[in-house]
mmCIF file of C-alpha atoms in Angstrom:
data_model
loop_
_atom_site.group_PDB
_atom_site.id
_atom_site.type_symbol
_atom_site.label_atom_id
_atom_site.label_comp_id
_atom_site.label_asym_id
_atom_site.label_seq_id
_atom_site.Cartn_x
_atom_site.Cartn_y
_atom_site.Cartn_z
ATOM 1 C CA UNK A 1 31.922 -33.080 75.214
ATOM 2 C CA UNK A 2 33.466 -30.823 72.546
ATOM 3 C CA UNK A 3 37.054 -29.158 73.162
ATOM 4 C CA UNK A 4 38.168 -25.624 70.798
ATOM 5 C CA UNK A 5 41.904 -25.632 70.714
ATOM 6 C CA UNK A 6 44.053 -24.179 67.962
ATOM 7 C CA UNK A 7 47.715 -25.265 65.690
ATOM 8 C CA UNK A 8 49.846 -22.375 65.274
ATOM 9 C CA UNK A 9 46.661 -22.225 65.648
ATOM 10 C CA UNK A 10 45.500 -26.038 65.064
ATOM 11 C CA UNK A 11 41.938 -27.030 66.301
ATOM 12 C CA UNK A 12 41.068 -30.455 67.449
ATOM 13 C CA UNK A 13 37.515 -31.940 68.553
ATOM 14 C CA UNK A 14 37.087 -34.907 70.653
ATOM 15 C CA UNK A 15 33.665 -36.592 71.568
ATOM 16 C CA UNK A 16 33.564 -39.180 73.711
ATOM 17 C CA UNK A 17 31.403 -42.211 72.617
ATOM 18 C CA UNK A 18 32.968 -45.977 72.149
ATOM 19 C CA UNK A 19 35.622 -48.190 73.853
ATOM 20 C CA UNK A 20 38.622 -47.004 71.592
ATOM 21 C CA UNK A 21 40.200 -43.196 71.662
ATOM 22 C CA UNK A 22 41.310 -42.544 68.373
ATOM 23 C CA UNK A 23 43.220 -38.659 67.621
ATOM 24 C CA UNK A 24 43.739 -37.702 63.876
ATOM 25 C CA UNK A 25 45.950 -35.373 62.674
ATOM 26 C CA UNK A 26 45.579 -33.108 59.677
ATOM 27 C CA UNK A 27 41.936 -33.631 59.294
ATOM 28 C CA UNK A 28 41.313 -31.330 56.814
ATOM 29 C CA UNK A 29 44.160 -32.790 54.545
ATOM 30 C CA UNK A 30 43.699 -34.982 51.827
ATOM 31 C CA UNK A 31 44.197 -38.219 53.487
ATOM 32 C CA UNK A 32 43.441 -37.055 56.910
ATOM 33 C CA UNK A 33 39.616 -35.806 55.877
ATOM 34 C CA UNK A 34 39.327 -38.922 54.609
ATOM 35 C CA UNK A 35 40.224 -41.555 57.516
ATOM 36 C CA UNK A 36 38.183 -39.332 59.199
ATOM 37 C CA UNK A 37 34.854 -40.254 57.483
ATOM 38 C CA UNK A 38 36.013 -44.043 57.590
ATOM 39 C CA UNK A 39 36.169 -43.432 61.237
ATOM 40 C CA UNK A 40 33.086 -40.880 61.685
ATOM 41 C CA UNK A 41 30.713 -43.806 62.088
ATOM 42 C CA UNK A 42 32.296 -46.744 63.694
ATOM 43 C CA UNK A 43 31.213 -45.473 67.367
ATOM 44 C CA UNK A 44 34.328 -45.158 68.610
ATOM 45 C CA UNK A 45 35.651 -41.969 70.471
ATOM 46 C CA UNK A 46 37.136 -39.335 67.505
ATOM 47 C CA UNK A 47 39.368 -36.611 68.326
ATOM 48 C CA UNK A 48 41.095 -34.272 65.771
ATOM 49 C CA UNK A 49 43.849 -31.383 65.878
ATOM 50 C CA UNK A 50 43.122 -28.734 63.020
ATOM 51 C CA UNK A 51 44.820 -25.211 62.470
ATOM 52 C CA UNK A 52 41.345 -23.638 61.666
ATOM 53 C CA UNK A 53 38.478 -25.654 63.046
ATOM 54 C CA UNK A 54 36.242 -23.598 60.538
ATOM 55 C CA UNK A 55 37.515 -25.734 57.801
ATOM 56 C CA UNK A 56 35.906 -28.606 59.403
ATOM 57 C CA UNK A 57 32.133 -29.605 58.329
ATOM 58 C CA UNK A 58 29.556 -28.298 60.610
ATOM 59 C CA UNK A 59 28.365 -32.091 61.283
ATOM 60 C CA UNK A 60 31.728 -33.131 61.485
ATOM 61 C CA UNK A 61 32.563 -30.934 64.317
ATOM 62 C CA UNK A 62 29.267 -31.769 66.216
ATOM 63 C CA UNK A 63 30.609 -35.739 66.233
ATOM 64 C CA UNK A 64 34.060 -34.968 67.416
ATOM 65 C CA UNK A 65 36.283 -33.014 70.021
ATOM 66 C CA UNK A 66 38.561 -30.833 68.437
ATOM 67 C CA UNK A 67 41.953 -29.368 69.720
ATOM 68 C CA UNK A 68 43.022 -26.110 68.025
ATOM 69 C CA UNK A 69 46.732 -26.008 68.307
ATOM 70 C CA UNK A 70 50.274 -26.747 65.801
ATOM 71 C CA UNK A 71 50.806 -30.964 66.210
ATOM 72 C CA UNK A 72 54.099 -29.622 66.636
ATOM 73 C CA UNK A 73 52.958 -27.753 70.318
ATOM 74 C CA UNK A 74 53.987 -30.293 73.210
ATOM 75 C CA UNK A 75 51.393 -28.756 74.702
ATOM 76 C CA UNK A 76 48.340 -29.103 72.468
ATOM 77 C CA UNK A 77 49.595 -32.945 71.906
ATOM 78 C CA UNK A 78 49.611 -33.208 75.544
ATOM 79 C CA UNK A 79 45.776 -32.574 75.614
ATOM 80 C CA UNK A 80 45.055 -34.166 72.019
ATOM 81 C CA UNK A 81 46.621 -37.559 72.893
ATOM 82 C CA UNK A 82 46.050 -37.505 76.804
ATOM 83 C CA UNK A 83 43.791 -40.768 77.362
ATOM 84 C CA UNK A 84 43.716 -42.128 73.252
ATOM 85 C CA UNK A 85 44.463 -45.640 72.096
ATOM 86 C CA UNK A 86 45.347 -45.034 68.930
ATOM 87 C CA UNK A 87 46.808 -41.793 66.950
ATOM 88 C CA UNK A 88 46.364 -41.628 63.325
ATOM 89 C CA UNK A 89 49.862 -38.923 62.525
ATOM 90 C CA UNK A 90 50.442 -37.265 59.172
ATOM 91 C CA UNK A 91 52.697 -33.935 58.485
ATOM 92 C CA UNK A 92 50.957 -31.023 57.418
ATOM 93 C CA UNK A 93 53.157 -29.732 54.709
ATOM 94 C CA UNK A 94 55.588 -26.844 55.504
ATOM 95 C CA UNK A 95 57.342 -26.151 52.278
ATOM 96 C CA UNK A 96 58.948 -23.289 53.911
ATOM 97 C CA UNK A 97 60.921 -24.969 56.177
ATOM 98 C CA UNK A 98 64.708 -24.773 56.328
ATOM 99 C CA UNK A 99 65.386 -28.331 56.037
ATOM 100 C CA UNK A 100 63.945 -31.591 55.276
ATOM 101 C CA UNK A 101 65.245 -32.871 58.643
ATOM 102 C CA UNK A 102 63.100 -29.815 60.628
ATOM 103 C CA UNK A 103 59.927 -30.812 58.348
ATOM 104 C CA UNK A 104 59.907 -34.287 59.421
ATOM 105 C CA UNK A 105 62.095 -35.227 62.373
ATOM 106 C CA UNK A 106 62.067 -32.130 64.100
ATOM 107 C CA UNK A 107 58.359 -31.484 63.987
ATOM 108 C CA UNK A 108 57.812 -34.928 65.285
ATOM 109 C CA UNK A 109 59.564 -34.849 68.046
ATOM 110 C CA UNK A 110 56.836 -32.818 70.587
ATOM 111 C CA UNK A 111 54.831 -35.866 69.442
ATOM 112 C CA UNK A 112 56.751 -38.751 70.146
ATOM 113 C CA UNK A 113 57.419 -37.036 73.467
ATOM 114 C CA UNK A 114 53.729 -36.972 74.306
ATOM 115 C CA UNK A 115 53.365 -40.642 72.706
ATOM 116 C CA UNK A 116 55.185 -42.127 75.978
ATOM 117 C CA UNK A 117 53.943 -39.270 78.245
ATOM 118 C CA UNK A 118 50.540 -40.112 77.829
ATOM 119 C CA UNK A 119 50.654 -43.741 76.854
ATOM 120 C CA UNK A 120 49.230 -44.059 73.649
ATOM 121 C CA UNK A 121 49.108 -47.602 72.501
ATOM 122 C CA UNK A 122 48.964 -47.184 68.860
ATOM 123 C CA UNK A 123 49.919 -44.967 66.173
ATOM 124 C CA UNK A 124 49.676 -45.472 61.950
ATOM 125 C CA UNK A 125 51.660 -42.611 60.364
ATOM 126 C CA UNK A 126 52.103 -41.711 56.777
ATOM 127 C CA UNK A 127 55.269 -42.156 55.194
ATOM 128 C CA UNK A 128 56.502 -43.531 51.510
ATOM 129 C CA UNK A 129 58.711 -46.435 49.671
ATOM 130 C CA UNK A 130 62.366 -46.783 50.006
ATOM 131 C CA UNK A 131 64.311 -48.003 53.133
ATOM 132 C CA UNK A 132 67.382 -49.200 52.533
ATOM 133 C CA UNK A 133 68.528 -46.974 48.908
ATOM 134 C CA UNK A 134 71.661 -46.536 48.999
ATOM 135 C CA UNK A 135 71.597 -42.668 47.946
ATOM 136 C CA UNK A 136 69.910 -39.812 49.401
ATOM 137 C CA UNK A 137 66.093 -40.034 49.051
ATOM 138 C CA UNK A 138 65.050 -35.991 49.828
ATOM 139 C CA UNK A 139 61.737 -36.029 51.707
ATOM 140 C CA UNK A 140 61.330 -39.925 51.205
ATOM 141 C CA UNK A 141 64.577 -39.854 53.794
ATOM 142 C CA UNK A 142 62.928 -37.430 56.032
ATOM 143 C CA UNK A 143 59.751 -39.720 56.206
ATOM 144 C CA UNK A 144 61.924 -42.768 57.301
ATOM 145 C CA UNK A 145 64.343 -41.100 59.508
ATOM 146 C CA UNK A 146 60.138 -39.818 60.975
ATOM 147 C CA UNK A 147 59.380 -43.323 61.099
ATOM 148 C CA UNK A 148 62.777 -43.953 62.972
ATOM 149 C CA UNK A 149 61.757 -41.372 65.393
ATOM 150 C CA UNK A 150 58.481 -42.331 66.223
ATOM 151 C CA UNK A 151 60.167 -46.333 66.347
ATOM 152 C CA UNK A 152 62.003 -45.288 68.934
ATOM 153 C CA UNK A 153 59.719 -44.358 71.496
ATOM 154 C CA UNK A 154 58.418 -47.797 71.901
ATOM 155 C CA UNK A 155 55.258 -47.135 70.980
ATOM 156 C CA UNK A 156 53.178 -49.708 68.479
ATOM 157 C CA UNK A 157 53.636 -48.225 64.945
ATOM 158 C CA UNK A 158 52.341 -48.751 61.300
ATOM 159 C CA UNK A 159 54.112 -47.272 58.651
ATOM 160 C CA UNK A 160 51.880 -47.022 55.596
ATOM 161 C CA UNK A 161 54.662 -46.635 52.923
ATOM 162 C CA UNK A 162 53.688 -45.599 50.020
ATOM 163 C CA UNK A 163 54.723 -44.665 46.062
ATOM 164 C CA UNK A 164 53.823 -41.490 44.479
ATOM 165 C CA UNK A 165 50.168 -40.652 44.557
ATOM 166 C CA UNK A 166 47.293 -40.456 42.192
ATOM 167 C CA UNK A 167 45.679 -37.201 43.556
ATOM 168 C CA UNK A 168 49.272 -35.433 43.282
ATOM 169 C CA UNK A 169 47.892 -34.749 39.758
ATOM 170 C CA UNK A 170 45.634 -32.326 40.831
ATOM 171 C CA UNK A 171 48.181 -29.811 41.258
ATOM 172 C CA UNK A 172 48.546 -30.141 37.368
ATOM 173 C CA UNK A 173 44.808 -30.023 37.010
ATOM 174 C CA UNK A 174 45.599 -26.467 34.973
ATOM 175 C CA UNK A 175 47.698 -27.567 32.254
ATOM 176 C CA UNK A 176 46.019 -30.681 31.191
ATOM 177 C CA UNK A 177 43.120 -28.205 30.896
ATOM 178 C CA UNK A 178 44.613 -25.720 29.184
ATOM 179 C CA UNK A 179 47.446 -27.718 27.530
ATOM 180 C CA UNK A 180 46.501 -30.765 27.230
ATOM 181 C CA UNK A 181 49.991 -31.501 29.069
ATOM 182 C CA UNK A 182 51.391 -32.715 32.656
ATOM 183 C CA UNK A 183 55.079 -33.008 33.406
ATOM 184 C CA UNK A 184 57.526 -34.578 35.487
ATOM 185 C CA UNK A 185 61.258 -35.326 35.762
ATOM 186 C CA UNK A 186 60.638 -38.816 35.821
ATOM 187 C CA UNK A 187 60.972 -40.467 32.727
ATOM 188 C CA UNK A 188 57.503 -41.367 30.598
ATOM 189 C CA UNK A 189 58.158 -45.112 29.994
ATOM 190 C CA UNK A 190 59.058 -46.173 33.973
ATOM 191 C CA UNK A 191 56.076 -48.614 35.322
ATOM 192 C CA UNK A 192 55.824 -48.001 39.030
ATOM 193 C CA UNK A 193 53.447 -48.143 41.142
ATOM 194 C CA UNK A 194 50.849 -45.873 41.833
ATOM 195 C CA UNK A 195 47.983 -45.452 44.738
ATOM 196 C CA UNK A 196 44.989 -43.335 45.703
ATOM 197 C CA UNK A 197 44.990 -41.257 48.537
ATOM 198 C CA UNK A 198 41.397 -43.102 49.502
ATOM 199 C CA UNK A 199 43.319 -46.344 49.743
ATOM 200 C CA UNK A 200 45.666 -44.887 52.093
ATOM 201 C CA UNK A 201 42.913 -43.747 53.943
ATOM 202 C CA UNK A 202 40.594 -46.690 53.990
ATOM 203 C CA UNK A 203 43.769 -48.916 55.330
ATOM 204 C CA UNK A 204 45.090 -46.777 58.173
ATOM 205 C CA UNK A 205 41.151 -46.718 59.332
ATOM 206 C CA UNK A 206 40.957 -50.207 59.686
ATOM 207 C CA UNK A 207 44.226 -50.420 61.414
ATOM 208 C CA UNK A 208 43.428 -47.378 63.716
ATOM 209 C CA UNK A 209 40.334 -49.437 64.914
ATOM 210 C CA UNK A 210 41.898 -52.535 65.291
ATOM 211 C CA UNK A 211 43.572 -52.946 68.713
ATOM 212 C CA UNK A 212 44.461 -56.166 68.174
ATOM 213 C CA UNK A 213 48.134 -55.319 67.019
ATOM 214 C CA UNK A 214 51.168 -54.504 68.575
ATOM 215 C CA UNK A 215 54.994 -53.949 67.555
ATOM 216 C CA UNK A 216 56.598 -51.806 64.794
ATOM 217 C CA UNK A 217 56.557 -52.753 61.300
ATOM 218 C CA UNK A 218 55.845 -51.088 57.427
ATOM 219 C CA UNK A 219 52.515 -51.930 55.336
ATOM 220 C CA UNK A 220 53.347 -51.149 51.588
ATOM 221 C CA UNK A 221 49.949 -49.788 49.746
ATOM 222 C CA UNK A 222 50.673 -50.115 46.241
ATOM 223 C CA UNK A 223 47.449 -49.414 43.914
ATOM 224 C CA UNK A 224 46.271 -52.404 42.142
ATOM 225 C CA UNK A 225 48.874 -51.440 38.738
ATOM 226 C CA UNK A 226 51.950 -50.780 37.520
ATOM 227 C CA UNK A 227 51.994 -48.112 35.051
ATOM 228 C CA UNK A 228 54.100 -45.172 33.559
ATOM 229 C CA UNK A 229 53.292 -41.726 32.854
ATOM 230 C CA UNK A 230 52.785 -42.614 29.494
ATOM 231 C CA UNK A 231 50.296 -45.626 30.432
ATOM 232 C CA UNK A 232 48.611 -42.768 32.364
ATOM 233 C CA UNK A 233 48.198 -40.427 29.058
ATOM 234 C CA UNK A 234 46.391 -42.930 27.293
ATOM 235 C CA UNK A 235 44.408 -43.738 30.105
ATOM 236 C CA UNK A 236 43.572 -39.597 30.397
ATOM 237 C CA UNK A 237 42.969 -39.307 26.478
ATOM 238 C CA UNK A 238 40.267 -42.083 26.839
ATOM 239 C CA UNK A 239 38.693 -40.790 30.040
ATOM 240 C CA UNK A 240 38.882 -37.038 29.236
ATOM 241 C CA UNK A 241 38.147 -36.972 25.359
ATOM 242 C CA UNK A 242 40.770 -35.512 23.943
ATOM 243 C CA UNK A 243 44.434 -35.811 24.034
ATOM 244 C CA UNK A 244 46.741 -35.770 26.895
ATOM 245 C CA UNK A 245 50.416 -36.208 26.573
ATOM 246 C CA UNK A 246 53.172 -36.585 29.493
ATOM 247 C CA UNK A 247 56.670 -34.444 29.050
ATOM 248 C CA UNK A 248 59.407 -35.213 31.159
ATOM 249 C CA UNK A 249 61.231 -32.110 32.377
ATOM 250 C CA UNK A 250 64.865 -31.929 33.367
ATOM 251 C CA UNK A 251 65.413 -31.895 37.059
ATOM 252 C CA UNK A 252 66.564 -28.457 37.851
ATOM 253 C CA UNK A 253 63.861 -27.115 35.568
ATOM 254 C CA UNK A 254 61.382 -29.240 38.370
ATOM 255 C CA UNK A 255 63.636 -27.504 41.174
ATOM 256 C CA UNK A 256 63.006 -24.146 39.617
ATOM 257 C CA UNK A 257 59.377 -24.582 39.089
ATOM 258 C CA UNK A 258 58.878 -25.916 42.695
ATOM 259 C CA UNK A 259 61.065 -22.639 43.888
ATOM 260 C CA UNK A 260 58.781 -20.642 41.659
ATOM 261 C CA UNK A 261 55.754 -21.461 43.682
ATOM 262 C CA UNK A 262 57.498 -20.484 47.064
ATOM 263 C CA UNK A 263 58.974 -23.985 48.566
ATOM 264 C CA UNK A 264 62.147 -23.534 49.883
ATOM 265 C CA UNK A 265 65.412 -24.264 48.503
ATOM 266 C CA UNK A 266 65.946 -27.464 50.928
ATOM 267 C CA UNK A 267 62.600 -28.624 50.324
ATOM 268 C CA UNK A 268 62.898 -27.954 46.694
ATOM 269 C CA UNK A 269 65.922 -30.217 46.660
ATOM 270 C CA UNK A 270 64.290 -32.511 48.976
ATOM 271 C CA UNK A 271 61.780 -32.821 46.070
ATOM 272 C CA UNK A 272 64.080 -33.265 43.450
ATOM 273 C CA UNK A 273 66.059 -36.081 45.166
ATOM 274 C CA UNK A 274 62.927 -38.077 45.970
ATOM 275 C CA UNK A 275 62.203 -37.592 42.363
ATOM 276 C CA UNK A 276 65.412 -38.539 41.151
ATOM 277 C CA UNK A 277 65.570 -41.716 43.079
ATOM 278 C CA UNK A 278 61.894 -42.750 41.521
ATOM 279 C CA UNK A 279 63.315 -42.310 38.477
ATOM 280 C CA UNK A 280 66.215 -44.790 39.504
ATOM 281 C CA UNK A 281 63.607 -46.943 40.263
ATOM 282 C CA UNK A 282 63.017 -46.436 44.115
ATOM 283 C CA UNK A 283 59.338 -47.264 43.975
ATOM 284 C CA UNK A 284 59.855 -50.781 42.585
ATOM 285 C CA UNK A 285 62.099 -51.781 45.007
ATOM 286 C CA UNK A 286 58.749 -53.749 47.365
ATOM 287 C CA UNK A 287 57.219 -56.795 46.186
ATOM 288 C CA UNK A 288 53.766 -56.666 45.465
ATOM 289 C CA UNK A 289 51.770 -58.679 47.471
ATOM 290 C CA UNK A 290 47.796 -59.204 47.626
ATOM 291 C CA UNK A 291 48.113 -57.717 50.886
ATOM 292 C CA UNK A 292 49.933 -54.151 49.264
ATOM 293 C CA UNK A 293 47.898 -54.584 46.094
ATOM 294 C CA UNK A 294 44.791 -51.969 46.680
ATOM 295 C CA UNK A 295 41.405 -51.480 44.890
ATOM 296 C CA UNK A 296 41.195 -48.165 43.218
ATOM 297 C CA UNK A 297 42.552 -48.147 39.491
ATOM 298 C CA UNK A 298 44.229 -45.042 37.542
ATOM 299 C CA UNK A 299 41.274 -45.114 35.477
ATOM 300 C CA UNK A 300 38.489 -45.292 38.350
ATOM 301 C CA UNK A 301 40.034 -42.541 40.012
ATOM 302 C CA UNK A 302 41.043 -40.360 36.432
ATOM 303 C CA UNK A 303 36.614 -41.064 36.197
ATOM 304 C CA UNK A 304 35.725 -40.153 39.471
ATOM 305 C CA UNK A 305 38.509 -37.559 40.446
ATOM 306 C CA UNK A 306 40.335 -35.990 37.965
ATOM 307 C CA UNK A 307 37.738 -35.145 35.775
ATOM 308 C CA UNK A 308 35.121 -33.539 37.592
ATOM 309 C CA UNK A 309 38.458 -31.318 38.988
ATOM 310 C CA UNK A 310 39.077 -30.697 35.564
ATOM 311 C CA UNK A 311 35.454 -30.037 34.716
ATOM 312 C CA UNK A 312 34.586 -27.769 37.653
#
């Protein structure tokens, strides 16, 4: 059976074939497209909501139902989670929005609302590192007051928390092309943790058809290294063949840039703050653990990501 529904116009697909009902959000994103091909061929029951069901794979749509609708429509959640086990929730950005709070706690609510109406047992969500700093944390704050949220309703939750992400260098794909360069306020010497969105993605699939587990709790996914922007340079010079070099810009400078490309001035802040509190150190603040300690390297995924983006 396959359902056409849309998010602001979102689309989600469902197709009924194993024991377990699993919904995933964002499908198209770059975690979400990803848990979805973990989950594609483990014969369970996939459903997905998606703005513009086009953007799906043709064979991807055939082995799913799909809902077309916003995740933040009561209604189209109503039908996407009516009957599933588990819910697999990520934001879509909105870098628009006129508050970090709206982004993340406010959009979430139509969802935790049809989390208890239709008595979904599980849900993983995606949120980041750093419950419990003592300053204001920009959109890391927004993803824990989310995870608060969704807490709250009683339902089981996993909150993958995670540092900063390997594939956000993609959105400075550009200048180390052209420039040899990539930049960020944080400073170039910091180790910190660092993880690839596949990671993410290959844990909240296993969790999502596991329903063995029950109660609320955070699963840190940490990368397998430490390293600082400077660590990553090197590790870009050897991979790339030819020089890279990391400059750390000041923070407003950031701000501006990120206001420059038409986010918002809360989000833009939001940004800032999160990035100000890495550079305090925010991301260091978990133990590592075999359990957070995940597979892909810097350099694996500089060799099998980065540089064919660069190359294309």
């Amino acid at each position: 059976m396959t359902i056409c529904k849309r998010y602001g116009r979102v689309y989600l697909v469902v197709q009924q074939l194993g024991d377990i009902m699993i919904v995933v959000t964002t499908p198209t994103g770059t975690i979400g497209h990803q848990v979805l091909e973990n989950l594609l061929n483990s014969g369970e029951s996939i459903r997905v909501i998606v703005r513009d069901p086009s953007r799906l794979p043709s064979q991807t749509r055939e082995r799913v139902e799909v809902v077309q609708g916003s995740q933040g429509d009561i209604d189209v959640v109503n039908r996407a989670f009516q009957g599933a086990d588990a819910v697999f929730w990520v934001l879509p950005p909105d870098f628009q929005s006129a508050s970090v709070e709206a982004a993340y706690v406010d959009f979430t609510r139509p969802a935790c609302d049809a989390f208890q109406s239709q008595g979904v047992k599980r849900v993983v969500g995606v949120s980041a590192l750093g419950r419990g700093w003592p300053r204001n944390t920009g959109l890391v704050s927004g993803s824990l007051a989310m995870d608060d949220l969704i807490a709250s309703t009683g339902v089981s939750y996993r909150a993958l928390t995670m540092p900063s992400f390997m594939d956000n260098l993609l959105g400075q794909v550009e200048a180390i092309k052209s420039q040899g360069m990539f930049f960020s306020p944080i400073a170039g010497d910091l180790k910190a943790p660092t993880c690839a969105s596949r990671d993410i993605a290959a844990v909240a699939a296993k969790l999502l058809l596991d329903p063995s587990w029950s109660g609320q709790e955070s699963i840190a996914v940490l990368g397998p290294e430490d390293l600082s922007y400077n660590d990553m340079a090197q590790i870009l010079s050897e991979v790339l063949g030819k020089t890279v070099r990391f400059q750390q810009i000041p923070g407003e400078a950031f701000k501006a840039r990120m206001t420059g490309f038409g986010m918002s001035e809360a989000m833009a802040q939001g940004m800032l703050d999160m990035m100000v509190a890495k550079n305090e150190g925010l991301d260091n603040t978990e133990p590592r653990t075999p359990q957070s300690t995940t597979p892909t390297s810097f350099r694996q995924w500089s060799e099998e990501v980065l540089k064919p983006a660069i190359r294309s």
